[in-house]
Amino acid sequence: MSIQAINVRNQFRGKIHSITEDDVLSALDIETPSGIVSSVITTRSVRDLGLVVGSEVVALVKATEVSLAKL
């Protein structure tokens, strides 16, 4: 499947800046031209995709809700 075939409009190209692995979940920071995008995915997915620091990726963001709180 190509990226064009995915119905996600918010796409951020970047490189993996850091990976923090746990037994089940991993936190990834992706450095993009606009700043850092953070993601939590399964550690199994990190391994299956062969993701390492420096890997070029596309962060696909699709959300049905964004909540805000006044500070």
mmCIF file of C-alpha atoms in Angstrom:
data_model
loop_
_atom_site.group_PDB
_atom_site.id
_atom_site.type_symbol
_atom_site.label_atom_id
_atom_site.label_comp_id
_atom_site.label_asym_id
_atom_site.label_seq_id
_atom_site.Cartn_x
_atom_site.Cartn_y
_atom_site.Cartn_z
ATOM 1 C CA MET A 1 0.000 0.000 0.000
ATOM 2 C CA SER A 2 1.355 3.398 -0.930
ATOM 3 C CA ILE A 3 1.066 6.468 1.266
ATOM 4 C CA GLN A 4 -1.259 8.027 -1.358
ATOM 5 C CA ALA A 5 -3.752 5.196 -0.758
ATOM 6 C CA ILE A 6 -4.146 6.064 2.922
ATOM 7 C CA ASN A 7 -7.017 8.372 3.851
ATOM 8 C CA VAL A 8 -5.028 10.532 6.266
ATOM 9 C CA ARG A 9 -4.477 14.192 5.432
ATOM 10 C CA ASN A 10 -2.065 15.101 8.236
ATOM 11 C CA GLN A 11 1.239 13.563 7.236
ATOM 12 C CA PHE A 12 4.593 14.606 8.673
ATOM 13 C CA ARG A 13 7.819 13.318 7.126
ATOM 14 C CA GLY A 14 10.740 13.005 9.488
ATOM 15 C CA LYS A 15 13.413 10.887 11.099
ATOM 16 C CA ILE A 16 13.142 8.957 14.331
ATOM 17 C CA HIS A 17 14.951 10.981 16.985
ATOM 18 C CA SER A 18 14.497 8.590 19.914
ATOM 19 C CA ILE A 19 12.833 5.312 20.854
ATOM 20 C CA THR A 20 11.982 4.300 24.413
ATOM 21 C CA GLU A 21 11.008 0.625 24.450
ATOM 22 C CA ASP A 22 9.036 -1.218 27.113
ATOM 23 C CA ASP A 23 7.762 -4.795 27.059
ATOM 24 C CA VAL A 24 4.509 -3.948 25.258
ATOM 25 C CA LEU A 25 4.595 -0.287 24.168
ATOM 26 C CA SER A 26 7.276 2.001 22.794
ATOM 27 C CA ALA A 27 7.408 5.803 22.664
ATOM 28 C CA LEU A 28 8.941 7.352 19.570
ATOM 29 C CA ASP A 29 9.917 10.973 18.923
ATOM 30 C CA ILE A 30 10.006 11.895 15.243
ATOM 31 C CA GLU A 31 11.916 15.014 14.213
ATOM 32 C CA THR A 32 10.048 16.864 11.457
ATOM 33 C CA PRO A 33 10.699 20.253 9.822
ATOM 34 C CA SER A 34 7.862 21.634 12.005
ATOM 35 C CA GLY A 35 9.114 20.142 15.282
ATOM 36 C CA ILE A 36 8.858 16.893 17.228
ATOM 37 C CA VAL A 37 5.905 14.535 16.745
ATOM 38 C CA SER A 38 5.535 11.875 19.445
ATOM 39 C CA SER A 39 3.893 8.494 18.992
ATOM 40 C CA VAL A 40 3.207 5.434 21.113
ATOM 41 C CA ILE A 41 3.048 2.143 19.213
ATOM 42 C CA THR A 42 3.512 -1.488 20.158
ATOM 43 C CA THR A 43 7.061 -2.676 20.647
ATOM 44 C CA ARG A 44 6.204 -5.536 18.310
ATOM 45 C CA SER A 45 5.447 -2.995 15.571
ATOM 46 C CA VAL A 46 8.762 -1.242 16.192
ATOM 47 C CA ARG A 47 10.555 -4.554 15.662
ATOM 48 C CA ASP A 48 8.376 -5.715 12.737
ATOM 49 C CA LEU A 49 8.953 -2.421 10.903
ATOM 50 C CA GLY A 50 12.680 -2.431 11.725
ATOM 51 C CA LEU A 51 12.476 1.044 13.228
ATOM 52 C CA VAL A 52 15.679 2.459 14.685
ATOM 53 C CA VAL A 53 16.923 5.945 15.524
ATOM 54 C CA GLY A 54 17.543 7.682 12.208
ATOM 55 C CA SER A 55 14.898 5.742 10.246
ATOM 56 C CA GLU A 56 12.972 7.936 7.816
ATOM 57 C CA VAL A 57 9.237 7.687 8.473
ATOM 58 C CA VAL A 58 5.935 9.406 7.812
ATOM 59 C CA ALA A 59 3.848 10.186 10.901
ATOM 60 C CA LEU A 60 0.174 9.814 9.952
ATOM 61 C CA VAL A 61 -2.167 11.713 12.280
ATOM 62 C CA LYS A 62 -5.905 11.037 12.206
ATOM 63 C CA ALA A 63 -8.040 12.128 15.118
ATOM 64 C CA THR A 64 -11.754 12.503 15.536
ATOM 65 C CA GLU A 65 -11.414 14.746 18.573
ATOM 66 C CA VAL A 66 -8.971 17.271 19.971
ATOM 67 C CA SER A 67 -9.581 18.433 23.535
ATOM 68 C CA LEU A 68 -8.259 21.674 24.994
ATOM 69 C CA ALA A 69 -8.063 23.050 28.527
ATOM 70 C CA LYS A 70 -7.442 26.656 29.465
ATOM 71 C CA LEU A 71 -4.313 27.216 31.547
#
